[in-house]
Amino acid sequence: MTSPIVKRYLIAFDQHKWKGIVACIMIVGAAGFVAVQPPPPTEYQAEGILTYNQPPVIFSKTGTDIQQQGQGINLEVLANEDVLKAAATKAKANPKQVLKSVKINRPKPAARGETPPPPLLRVVYTDKDRKIAGDVVNEVMIGMVERSRFINTSRLRAIKDEINKRLPLVETELRQTELELQQYTKREGPILLAAENGSLIQGITGSQVQQRQIQFQLQGIEAQIRSLQQRLGLTADEAYASSALSADPIIANLRATIYQTESQMEILSKDLRPAHPNIIALRKQQKAYEELLQARAAEVIGGNGVAAPIKSGSQIRQQSSLDPARQALAQQLVNLKTQQEGFQQQLLATFAQEKALRREYATIPDKQLGLARLQEQFQLKQGLYSKMQAALIDAQAAEVETVSSLSLVKRAEADEIVLAASNPILTIAIGALAGVAVGGGLIFLLGSMGGILQTMEDIRGLLVQQEVQLLGTVPYIMTLDPVSDGIPVVIAPDSPYLEVYERIRSNLRRTSEKAVKVILLTSTINEEGKSLTAYNLAIASARAGKRTLVIEADLRSPSLAKAVKVAPDPDGYVEPLRYYSTWSECIRLVPEVENLYLVPSPGPLRQPAAILESSEFRRLLEDVRGRFDMVIVDTPPLSLCNDALLLEPLTDGIVLVTRPGYTGESMLTEALEQLNESEDLRLLGAIINGADISLPMPTSSAELQESPVADPENLSEKEVQEPTKVKKGLEKSNVKRK
């Protein structure tokens, strides 16, 4: 059996053979043209040698760098278009020829462990004139030397210009950073210095010591105050008020007068009634004196009585009658209270001072970081400024050291080029071999680039990968009816192809537990044989005694009813809905096959999808399901429209028809994935049509006459005697569709 790769090549050869033949003829023709060409004229090749310069003494780093960079310049830069054109002009040569033919060769790098070759550059040029060849090479070498000198000088000038351009800006930034550092040092220097020499820590510690001393003194004063308050029975404020009232003579006189008035009232009250005028007068006097006493006490104490709250005249009389000893104790209590308040104020001041010192101490790290940052910036800018100054001086010193990186070692010498004589027969033979190889490779490449599944093995592998059942494989059909519009239907009852379609029908019955009656046939593209499969599968079902109906649902193409000698209804094109609404008129009996019926397509029609979705077409499918044992619906390819997907819910499933050499891998994969992933669509399986498999075929004229669809009068004697060529002719008409 032929291997798949040979099959692919044979199919590709059949499809692209003329392209391969044309490519082979062109290559053989080119070889023949080269073979008959006369020998070329004498040419001369000139070669000159350049080397890289190594200056004897270089004192500047810039000069060293420029020389090293000059040795690494690309040769295309040294021998650019301007240099080559100038050399061609001076040597009186063709500039285009010079640009095309001048070659500069570097020495090959040395292998590991070998001594590196000398840095030599070889300039080569070929011309028909010996003198022009040598002059061109010499002028090119001179131009390369001058170009190298110009590049080195330009680099040095660019370095100096860049330094002079950036130096003022760097100097300005350095001065600005220096000024910022000075201002920061003046502002924050004392605090930082105090932090460095420890005086700030000493100030905080001194404040803490002073606070402890003040607290000790306050504790002693508070003890004395508590002792005096216990002895006097007065607070400090009350002691101050009593001392002030006792020292005032007016209060003493008012207190004595009030005492006398009270004494008189007590004496008179023994003999007189309370309502006696004298008693009343004495009471008024007493009240007046008490008001005077209270007013005087407020004047003496001050502050409206807030500092020493005295609420009644009796209390004023009591507190203003201190004896000298108690008055001295009260004065001492007032003094201690004053000292206590002074020490408390001093303690608060030391607390505030310590807090301020601590705040300053907490900012020391930030200030130190700020100072360090400014110092670092100053050092960096100062270092950059110093480097630029040094680079400028170094570049100025390199002016006298900058020379060309190339120098001439050997001037050009032109030698004649001796060419070997060519053999025309050998050239043509090599061209023929190359033409055959290129033509065959082109055919195979075009066949591989098409993305077409060339063999049935390729299609079967893809179906297995997608987990799709293969219902059957149909070989090439060798019978042909001259009136069937090129559609090879197998009407003969003893045709060997009926067994193939009968096997497909049996496999369809086993695809589901439920009986499969209405089958929808489609394909990915045209010319894959879906209509041929629909007709022949229906013929096989009818030959098995099943009432079978074929519905041509491809309303976008003309009817193929002539293949079974059925004439379509011409009025169906005018009123398609009425045509499908009367099933007795649209269903036709196939005359040569018993139990076979056909609904011809009135197409091509406008808006075919609307007709397929109409209630008339739906009722037709519902009616024929009960009237026939098998209904086969032929629909357009999936790549053209979605008619097959619209009709699938009205059927029991889809059968996908493929054909080697026509079915595209990507389109078939996409169609299978769409049908498998959809829950609403049911894929029953696939059929491989037009496969390259053997099947017994009639070879004599008598056997061909027995077939109703094969007329030997329409086949030439040569075609009858050579069935293989008939087969090749039928491959193109096997599944022809309109």
XYZ file of C-alpha atoms in Angstrom:
738
model
C 0.000 0.000 0.000
C 1.295 3.438 -0.876
C 2.686 5.425 2.081
C 0.840 8.625 3.155
C 3.735 10.921 2.198
C 3.782 9.500 -1.341
C 0.010 10.011 -1.526
C 0.383 13.601 -0.422
C 3.047 14.214 -3.025
C 0.992 12.624 -5.816
C -2.025 14.754 -4.882
C 0.141 17.876 -4.694
C 1.711 16.947 -8.048
C -1.720 16.651 -9.621
C -2.704 20.087 -8.247
C 0.555 22.043 -8.755
C 2.413 20.083 -11.453
C 2.436 22.974 -13.928
C 4.050 25.287 -11.401
C 6.785 22.734 -10.746
C 7.312 22.143 -14.465
C 7.563 25.886 -15.102
C 10.101 26.272 -12.284
C 12.158 23.362 -13.671
C 12.082 24.799 -17.215
C 13.140 28.233 -15.959
C 16.134 26.844 -14.067
C 17.201 24.654 -17.013
C 16.805 27.650 -19.305
C 18.917 29.818 -17.032
C 21.605 27.122 -16.960
C 21.536 26.890 -20.735
C 21.795 30.672 -21.036
C 24.832 30.664 -18.762
C 26.397 27.796 -20.703
C 26.207 29.602 -24.073
C 27.638 32.883 -22.780
C 31.021 33.896 -24.225
C 34.051 33.985 -21.865
C 34.236 37.191 -19.808
C 36.857 39.858 -20.618
C 40.169 39.985 -18.759
C 39.947 41.604 -15.329
C 42.615 42.890 -12.949
C 42.469 42.746 -9.175
C 44.393 45.318 -7.108
C 45.156 44.826 -3.420
C 46.565 47.296 -0.877
C 47.325 46.845 2.812
C 46.615 49.176 5.760
C 47.540 48.738 9.404
C 46.495 50.318 12.678
C 48.836 52.970 14.112
C 50.398 52.648 17.529
C 51.775 56.137 18.467
C 55.220 55.891 20.061
C 54.476 58.066 23.114
C 51.076 59.078 24.525
C 50.951 61.032 27.793
C 47.219 61.797 27.974
C 44.455 59.324 28.755
C 42.151 61.010 26.236
C 44.670 60.430 23.445
C 44.927 56.743 24.391
C 41.143 56.338 24.410
C 40.750 58.036 21.032
C 43.386 55.807 19.468
C 41.716 52.682 20.867
C 38.301 53.835 19.659
C 39.762 54.612 16.261
C 40.965 51.022 15.924
C 37.443 49.758 16.644
C 35.665 51.916 14.050
C 33.492 49.973 11.635
C 35.073 49.622 8.210
C 31.832 50.804 6.577
C 32.353 54.133 8.367
C 35.962 54.515 7.221
C 35.126 53.480 3.665
C 31.764 55.152 3.396
C 30.040 56.282 0.244
C 31.716 59.712 0.221
C 35.228 58.218 0.484
C 34.550 55.704 -2.295
C 33.010 58.307 -4.602
C 35.939 60.667 -4.034
C 38.375 57.840 -4.798
C 36.445 56.949 -7.976
C 36.548 60.586 -9.119
C 40.285 60.902 -8.581
C 40.981 57.540 -10.284
C 38.547 58.340 -13.147
C 36.538 55.176 -12.461
C 32.816 54.453 -12.463
C 31.479 55.449 -8.997
C 28.719 52.808 -9.053
C 31.230 50.087 -9.918
C 33.553 51.276 -7.147
C 30.725 51.286 -4.561
C 29.779 47.777 -5.617
C 33.187 46.114 -5.988
C 35.516 47.569 -3.329
C 36.027 45.058 -0.517
C 37.913 45.490 2.757
C 38.957 42.321 4.565
C 39.932 42.086 8.227
C 42.326 39.392 9.458
C 40.619 36.269 10.736
C 40.606 35.945 14.558
C 43.185 33.565 15.931
C 42.134 30.292 17.480
C 42.685 29.637 21.165
C 46.376 29.195 21.922
C 47.554 30.629 18.594
C 49.434 33.875 18.074
C 47.049 36.585 16.861
C 47.722 37.789 13.297
C 48.996 41.326 12.660
C 46.235 43.969 12.452
C 46.266 44.332 8.669
C 43.383 45.537 6.472
C 43.345 44.435 2.844
C 41.593 46.694 0.307
C 40.635 44.798 -2.872
C 39.132 46.115 -6.116
C 38.589 44.457 -9.517
C 38.427 46.318 -12.839
C 39.046 45.713 -16.509
C 41.766 48.413 -16.521
C 44.960 47.615 -14.612
C 45.838 51.260 -13.870
C 42.329 52.210 -12.736
C 42.205 49.198 -10.388
C 45.453 50.224 -8.677
C 44.549 53.927 -8.526
C 41.150 53.178 -6.978
C 42.682 51.066 -4.197
C 45.372 53.677 -3.450
C 42.843 56.516 -3.329
C 40.507 54.460 -1.137
C 43.338 53.765 1.342
C 44.342 57.447 1.415
C 40.722 58.413 1.963
C 40.373 55.891 4.809
C 43.521 57.288 6.499
C 42.202 60.840 6.233
C 38.764 59.737 7.372
C 40.270 58.102 10.464
C 42.236 61.283 11.250
C 39.087 63.374 10.831
C 37.050 61.075 13.095
C 39.731 61.130 15.836
C 40.045 64.929 15.648
C 36.265 65.330 15.691
C 36.028 63.127 18.767
C 38.662 65.183 20.599
C 36.930 68.433 19.612
C 33.566 67.050 20.772
C 35.094 66.068 24.127
C 36.506 69.549 24.668
C 33.291 71.272 23.587
C 31.238 69.094 25.909
C 33.555 69.775 28.856
C 33.547 73.545 28.215
C 29.776 73.438 27.886
C 29.170 71.642 31.168
C 31.967 73.174 33.253
C 30.243 76.563 34.028
C 27.067 74.802 35.131
C 29.018 72.427 37.398
C 30.942 75.360 38.873
C 27.703 77.266 39.568
C 26.198 74.232 41.298
C 29.385 73.839 43.363
C 29.235 77.470 44.537
C 25.554 77.171 45.373
C 26.134 74.009 47.412
C 29.032 75.675 49.218
C 26.852 78.681 50.112
C 24.080 76.416 51.426
C 26.600 74.533 53.556
C 27.920 77.784 55.050
C 24.452 79.086 55.884
C 23.434 75.808 57.449
C 26.610 75.733 59.553
C 25.987 79.276 60.807
C 22.378 78.497 61.681
C 22.705 75.067 63.213
C 26.373 75.046 64.155
C 26.031 76.114 67.829
C 23.483 73.415 68.568
C 25.517 70.758 66.795
C 28.652 71.928 68.614
C 26.817 71.786 71.949
C 25.726 68.254 71.115
C 29.261 67.272 70.177
C 31.023 68.712 73.295
C 28.288 67.499 75.693
C 27.113 70.907 76.908
C 23.576 70.190 75.744
C 23.477 66.977 77.787
C 24.974 68.832 80.738
C 22.231 71.481 80.467
C 19.539 68.797 80.557
C 21.240 67.089 83.529
C 21.668 70.451 85.359
C 17.983 71.209 84.891
C 17.097 67.840 86.386
C 19.409 68.446 89.400
C 17.954 71.916 89.929
C 14.440 70.453 89.781
C 15.282 67.925 92.485
C 16.755 70.671 94.715
C 13.687 72.856 94.286
C 11.440 69.907 95.041
C 13.394 69.228 98.287
C 12.996 72.898 99.303
C 9.298 72.797 98.437
C 8.859 69.726 100.609
C 10.444 71.580 103.603
C 8.339 74.695 103.065
C 5.171 72.612 102.731
C 5.977 70.902 106.060
C 6.408 74.294 107.798
C 3.164 75.581 106.254
C 1.248 72.525 107.470
C 2.695 73.012 111.015
C 1.755 76.713 111.178
C -1.711 76.031 109.802
C -2.293 73.451 112.545
C -1.097 75.872 115.270
C -3.090 78.833 113.947
C -6.094 76.914 112.670
C -5.945 79.145 109.625
C -4.986 78.674 106.024
C -2.353 80.878 104.451
C -4.989 83.105 102.860
C -6.878 83.378 106.157
C -3.647 84.116 108.034
C -2.864 86.906 105.556
C -6.324 88.403 106.051
C -6.175 88.116 109.890
C -2.724 89.691 110.035
C -3.776 92.568 107.816
C -7.004 93.185 109.760
C -5.296 93.015 113.150
C -2.699 95.584 112.115
C -5.263 98.155 110.934
C -6.109 100.814 113.688
C -9.459 101.757 112.134
C -10.649 98.179 112.320
C -9.438 98.082 115.947
C -11.445 101.259 116.825
C -14.544 99.976 114.982
C -14.208 96.655 116.807
C -13.960 98.472 120.189
C -16.987 100.679 119.376
C -19.057 97.654 118.388
C -18.026 95.971 121.656
C -19.127 99.002 123.676
C -22.470 99.131 121.819
C -23.060 95.476 122.510
C -22.210 96.013 126.187
C -24.708 98.890 126.495
C -27.388 96.812 124.737
C -26.797 93.924 127.126
C -27.098 96.242 130.191
C -30.230 98.012 128.909
C -31.860 94.791 127.768
C -32.146 93.750 131.438
C -34.487 96.717 132.195
C -35.967 97.576 128.814
C -37.987 95.727 126.270
C -36.504 94.918 122.773
C -38.880 97.385 121.210
C -37.618 100.258 123.382
C -36.303 103.150 121.313
C -32.926 103.056 123.007
C -32.513 99.364 122.220
C -33.522 99.960 118.634
C -31.118 102.868 118.311
C -28.273 100.778 119.726
C -29.050 98.012 117.241
C -28.946 100.444 114.350
C -25.618 101.776 115.601
C -24.276 98.212 115.878
C -25.404 97.392 112.346
C -23.870 100.598 111.006
C -20.573 99.891 112.740
C -20.543 96.317 111.398
C -21.116 97.558 107.834
C -18.265 100.040 108.291
C -16.128 97.217 109.657
C -16.890 94.978 106.683
C -16.230 97.796 104.202
C -12.943 98.645 105.906
C -11.956 94.976 105.906
C -12.573 94.795 102.154
C -10.395 97.899 101.672
C -7.594 96.467 103.795
C -7.599 92.997 102.278
C -8.295 94.079 98.677
C -9.354 91.923 95.744
C -13.023 92.201 96.713
C -12.546 89.539 99.331
C -11.372 86.913 96.890
C -7.862 86.622 98.346
C -9.232 86.288 101.896
C -12.927 85.373 101.861
C -14.610 86.864 104.973
C -18.351 86.379 104.974
C -19.654 88.092 108.131
C -18.802 90.877 110.508
C -18.377 88.499 113.424
C -15.789 86.582 111.446
C -13.994 89.866 110.667
C -13.971 90.809 114.351
C -12.656 87.375 115.244
C -9.876 87.366 112.599
C -8.851 90.958 113.246
C -8.219 90.357 116.948
C -4.947 88.415 116.735
C -2.537 88.868 119.560
C 1.075 89.795 118.675
C 2.329 86.191 118.967
C -0.358 84.756 116.673
C 0.081 87.727 114.386
C 3.798 86.911 114.067
C 2.952 83.262 113.291
C 0.401 84.385 110.680
C 2.995 86.665 109.091
C 5.483 83.765 109.039
C 2.829 81.513 107.349
C 2.202 84.165 104.707
C 5.923 84.446 103.995
C 6.273 80.658 103.660
C 3.334 80.592 101.254
C 5.005 83.281 99.175
C 8.264 81.279 99.121
C 6.343 78.143 98.076
C 4.768 79.928 95.136
C 8.163 81.296 94.105
C 9.774 77.855 94.185
C 6.848 76.406 92.196
C 7.309 79.030 89.500
C 11.019 78.281 89.460
C 10.279 74.541 89.159
C 7.974 75.156 86.183
C 10.682 77.260 84.567
C 13.235 74.476 84.940
C 10.716 71.986 83.514
C 10.202 74.226 80.464
C 13.946 74.657 80.077
C 14.510 70.880 80.203
C 11.731 70.314 77.676
C 13.243 72.853 75.291
C 16.671 71.280 75.647
C 15.221 67.827 75.003
C 13.460 69.090 71.858
C 16.713 70.496 70.603
C 18.478 67.252 71.462
C 15.837 65.261 69.518
C 16.505 67.337 66.386
C 20.245 66.727 66.549
C 20.182 63.545 64.321
C 18.160 65.300 61.595
C 20.442 68.304 61.711
C 23.491 66.072 61.618
C 22.019 64.214 58.612
C 21.242 67.511 56.911
C 24.797 68.684 57.505
C 26.224 65.368 56.269
C 24.027 65.509 53.166
C 25.166 69.027 52.342
C 28.785 68.062 52.950
C 28.401 64.991 50.704
C 26.795 67.065 47.949
C 29.585 69.574 48.241
C 32.236 66.840 48.060
C 30.548 65.200 45.044
C 30.220 68.447 43.142
C 33.736 69.413 44.098
C 34.990 66.004 42.894
C 33.044 66.350 39.619
C 34.424 69.833 39.103
C 37.951 68.598 39.745
C 37.500 65.664 37.346
C 36.183 67.948 34.615
C 39.083 70.314 35.118
C 41.492 67.378 34.895
C 39.668 66.031 31.798
C 39.881 69.420 30.104
C 43.614 69.644 30.774
C 44.039 66.054 29.558
C 42.085 66.796 26.358
C 44.192 69.892 25.717
C 47.334 67.770 26.101
C 45.901 65.174 23.655
C 45.647 67.716 20.814
C 49.237 67.139 19.756
C 48.902 63.349 20.168
C 45.762 62.780 18.048
C 46.626 61.349 14.624
C 45.054 58.888 12.200
C 44.525 55.338 13.450
C 45.514 53.909 10.049
C 48.646 54.037 7.943
C 49.655 52.580 4.580
C 51.763 49.439 4.631
C 51.678 48.444 0.964
C 50.471 50.367 -2.042
C 48.166 48.647 -4.491
C 49.455 46.215 -7.109
C 47.094 44.971 -9.868
C 47.316 41.356 -11.098
C 45.388 39.635 -13.868
C 42.553 37.292 -12.756
C 42.740 33.871 -14.414
C 39.296 32.232 -14.728
C 38.762 28.505 -15.235
C 37.012 27.517 -18.472
C 33.426 26.357 -18.001
C 31.928 23.149 -19.512
C 28.523 23.942 -21.170
C 27.314 20.333 -20.990
C 28.145 20.077 -17.288
C 26.435 23.435 -16.620
C 23.257 22.304 -18.395
C 23.311 18.953 -16.564
C 23.687 20.643 -13.199
C 20.868 23.056 -14.135
C 18.627 20.139 -15.095
C 19.251 18.381 -11.791
C 18.670 21.605 -9.899
C 15.483 22.242 -11.904
C 14.076 18.810 -11.099
C 14.932 19.209 -7.417
C 13.520 22.736 -7.204
C 10.363 21.825 -9.153
C 9.690 18.771 -6.998
C 10.376 20.699 -3.827
C 8.113 23.541 -4.963
C 5.262 21.100 -5.642
C 5.668 19.490 -2.217
C 5.942 22.900 -0.517
C 2.806 24.258 -2.210
C 0.928 21.101 -1.233
C 2.054 21.434 2.397
C 1.291 25.149 2.663
C -2.310 24.781 1.537
C -3.503 23.459 4.900
C -5.447 20.704 3.096
C -5.799 17.186 4.450
C -4.364 15.276 1.503
C -4.994 11.648 2.532
C -7.764 9.738 4.223
C -5.271 8.830 6.982
C -4.962 12.536 7.807
C -8.735 12.946 7.997
C -9.161 9.762 10.050
C -6.483 10.941 12.513
C -8.237 14.286 12.956
C -11.595 12.562 13.524
C -10.041 10.304 16.170
C -8.464 13.312 17.838
C -11.849 15.072 17.986
C -13.582 11.839 19.131
C -15.912 11.770 16.103
C -17.227 8.432 14.787
C -16.213 7.490 11.246
C -19.352 6.126 9.575
C -17.641 4.916 6.408
C -15.047 5.493 3.695
C -16.228 5.844 0.082
C -13.760 5.159 -2.787
C -13.615 6.923 -6.118
C -16.758 6.130 -8.155
C -15.894 4.946 -11.664
C -19.358 5.114 -13.322
C -20.567 8.216 -15.112
C -23.981 9.098 -16.561
C -23.609 11.570 -19.457
C -26.980 13.159 -18.649
C -26.450 13.403 -14.914
C -24.598 16.702 -15.079
C -21.362 14.958 -14.007
C -22.770 13.533 -10.721
C -21.761 9.812 -10.499
C -24.849 8.337 -8.841
C -24.862 4.531 -8.516
C -28.279 3.567 -9.871
C -27.259 0.088 -11.066
C -28.635 -2.471 -8.574
C -25.488 -4.637 -8.822
C -23.036 -1.766 -8.355
C -20.233 -2.639 -5.909
C -20.498 0.853 -4.393
C -23.927 0.120 -2.936
C -22.281 -2.139 -0.373
C -20.187 0.812 0.857
C -23.249 3.028 1.314
C -25.210 0.154 2.861
C -22.457 -0.147 5.466
C -22.737 3.597 6.169
C -26.538 3.226 6.582
C -25.994 0.367 9.054
C -23.497 2.413 11.043
C -26.004 5.274 11.207
C -28.587 2.959 12.740
C -26.088 2.056 15.489
C -25.222 5.644 16.417
C -28.163 5.922 18.804
C -30.591 3.745 20.692
C -33.394 5.798 19.185
C -34.174 5.186 15.514
C -32.437 7.685 13.193
C -34.856 8.617 10.417
C -34.158 12.228 9.395
C -30.459 12.801 8.599
C -28.872 16.134 7.673
C -25.801 15.986 5.383
C -23.377 18.890 5.084
C -19.672 19.604 4.585
C -17.177 22.360 5.316
C -16.774 23.567 1.711
C -18.053 22.765 -1.780
C -16.688 19.866 -3.850
C -16.412 17.497 -0.880
C -19.224 15.256 -2.163
C -22.101 15.887 0.243
C -24.759 15.899 -2.533
C -23.241 12.785 -4.135
C -23.262 11.068 -0.726
C -26.874 12.136 -0.096
C -28.083 10.666 -3.424
C -26.101 7.419 -3.236
C -26.919 6.847 0.450
C -30.616 7.328 -0.405
C -30.304 4.880 -3.351
C -28.700 2.287 -1.053
C -31.530 2.757 1.478
C -34.172 2.449 -1.257
C -32.511 -0.709 -2.663
C -32.781 -2.158 0.861
C -36.592 -1.796 0.695
C -36.859 1.420 2.743
C -39.114 4.267 1.632
C -36.467 6.951 1.271
C -36.761 10.680 0.563
C -34.018 13.132 -0.460
C -34.730 16.802 0.292
C -32.492 19.277 -1.530
C -32.306 21.998 1.149
C -29.462 23.838 -0.583
C -31.619 26.716 -1.819
C -28.518 28.712 -2.786
C -27.602 26.375 -5.718
C -29.486 24.819 -8.671
C -31.114 21.437 -8.281
C -29.235 18.236 -9.124
C -32.426 16.278 -9.861
C -31.274 15.601 -13.417
C -28.745 13.131 -11.990
C -31.679 10.747 -11.292
C -33.718 11.889 -14.321
C -36.220 13.991 -12.365
C -37.295 17.378 -13.720
C -37.649 20.149 -11.071
C -40.899 22.112 -10.872
C -40.349 25.421 -12.725
C -43.108 27.111 -10.695
C -41.287 26.416 -7.415
C -38.954 29.347 -8.023
C -41.904 31.760 -8.313
C -43.760 30.749 -5.125
C -41.427 28.627 -2.955
C -43.683 28.720 0.128
C -46.632 27.360 -1.855
C -44.283 24.813 -3.404
C -43.305 23.420 0.025
C -46.812 23.715 1.501
C -48.208 20.996 -0.846
C -46.043 17.966 -0.235
C -47.854 15.891 -2.867
C -46.617 18.345 -5.534
C -43.055 18.910 -4.345
C -42.249 15.218 -3.708
C -41.263 13.451 -6.932
C -40.784 9.731 -7.571
C -37.384 8.688 -8.956
C -38.272 6.563 -11.991
C -35.313 4.158 -12.051
C -35.062 3.397 -8.304
C -37.955 1.825 -6.466
C -38.899 3.357 -3.052
C -36.817 6.495 -3.769
C -38.421 9.952 -3.711
C -36.986 13.433 -4.176
C -37.890 17.014 -3.225
C -35.951 19.045 -5.853
C -34.639 22.471 -4.922
C -36.322 25.404 -6.713
C -33.125 27.392 -6.157
C -31.164 29.430 -6.278
C -33.557 31.613 -4.267
C -33.364 34.944 -2.494
C -33.552 34.841 1.320
C -33.157 31.057 1.550
C -32.804 31.156 5.370
C -36.288 32.691 5.704
C -37.769 29.896 3.575
C -36.011 27.176 5.613
C -37.350 28.724 8.842
C -40.896 29.050 7.475
C -43.788 27.067 8.890
C -44.381 25.448 5.451
C -40.924 23.905 5.346
C -41.206 22.842 9.003
C -44.559 21.104 8.350
C -42.997 19.367 5.343
C -40.277 17.851 7.543
C -42.827 16.849 10.175
C -45.073 15.157 7.566
C -42.311 13.208 5.820
C -40.958 11.907 9.161
C -44.085 9.801 9.539
C -44.448 8.850 5.863
C -40.903 7.661 5.061
C -38.444 5.247 6.649
C -35.449 7.497 5.979
C -35.238 11.180 5.046
C -31.890 12.652 3.884
C -31.634 16.463 3.918
C -28.877 17.926 1.706
C -27.776 21.382 3.016
C -25.147 23.988 1.965
C -21.572 23.833 3.374
C -20.937 25.246 6.834
C -18.377 27.733 5.519
C -20.968 29.419 3.280
C -23.938 29.823 5.650
C -25.690 28.513 8.768
C -28.587 26.800 6.949
C -27.496 23.388 8.246
C -27.491 24.640 11.853
C -30.978 26.134 11.375
C -32.408 22.810 10.162
C -30.585 20.522 12.622
C -33.225 20.817 15.433
C -35.808 19.398 12.959
C -33.628 16.334 12.237
C -32.080 13.491 14.207
C -28.483 14.683 13.705
C -25.763 15.904 11.353
C -23.434 13.819 9.187
C -20.290 15.665 8.032
C -18.853 14.703 4.608
C -15.090 15.146 3.991
C -12.763 14.463 1.050
C -8.968 14.083 0.901
C -7.285 16.804 -1.094
C -10.186 19.244 -0.583
C -11.037 19.375 3.137
C -9.091 22.056 5.020
C -7.609 21.074 8.384
C -8.468 24.323 10.168
C -12.028 24.493 8.809
C -12.751 20.853 9.676
C -11.322 21.283 13.198
C -13.401 24.415 13.772
C -16.583 22.724 12.507
C -16.071 19.613 14.663
C -15.336 21.681 17.777
C -18.456 23.787 17.187
C -20.664 20.721 16.746
C -19.141 18.806 19.695
C -19.214 21.692 22.165
C -22.811 22.708 21.431
C -25.475 21.013 23.554
C -28.215 21.733 21.003
C -26.415 20.202 18.000
C -25.950 16.449 17.561
C -23.124 15.136 15.382
C -23.826 11.546 14.271
C -20.446 11.055 12.598
C -18.391 11.764 9.468
C -17.904 10.169 6.043
C -14.682 10.191 4.031
C -15.598 10.539 0.361
C -13.344 9.943 -2.661
C -10.769 7.891 -0.739
C -7.902 6.130 -2.500
C -8.954 2.547 -1.766
C -9.376 -0.368 -4.156
C -12.760 -1.727 -5.206
C -13.634 -4.189 -8.021
C -14.743 -2.205 -11.054
C -16.298 -3.262 -14.365
C -13.653 -3.278 -17.096
C -15.487 -4.655 -20.158
C -17.938 -2.869 -22.385
C -20.633 -5.466 -21.605
C -20.433 -4.730 -17.887
C -20.614 -1.005 -18.519
C -23.748 -1.514 -20.662
C -25.484 -3.252 -17.745
C -25.238 -0.072 -15.660
C -28.212 2.274 -16.222
C -26.102 5.333 -15.606
C -23.143 4.425 -17.832
C -23.561 4.687 -21.591
C -20.597 3.186 -23.509
C -21.497 5.164 -26.608
C -20.421 8.291 -24.781
C -17.080 6.736 -23.669
C -14.244 6.451 -26.142
C -12.604 3.114 -26.869
C -9.417 4.364 -25.270
C -11.274 5.327 -22.072
C -12.922 1.887 -21.923
C -9.599 0.119 -22.363
C -7.819 2.365 -19.845
C -10.068 2.635 -16.762
C -7.285 4.257 -14.789
C -7.456 7.383 -16.943
C -11.230 7.334 -16.693
C -10.805 7.315 -12.918
C -8.555 10.388 -13.037
C -11.062 12.190 -15.181
C -13.824 11.344 -12.748
C -11.920 12.621 -9.740
C -12.663 16.173 -10.783
C -16.359 15.483 -11.412
C -16.850 13.162 -8.442
C -18.587 15.711 -6.220
C -19.138 18.640 -8.512
C -21.725 21.124 -7.190
C -23.185 24.287 -8.596
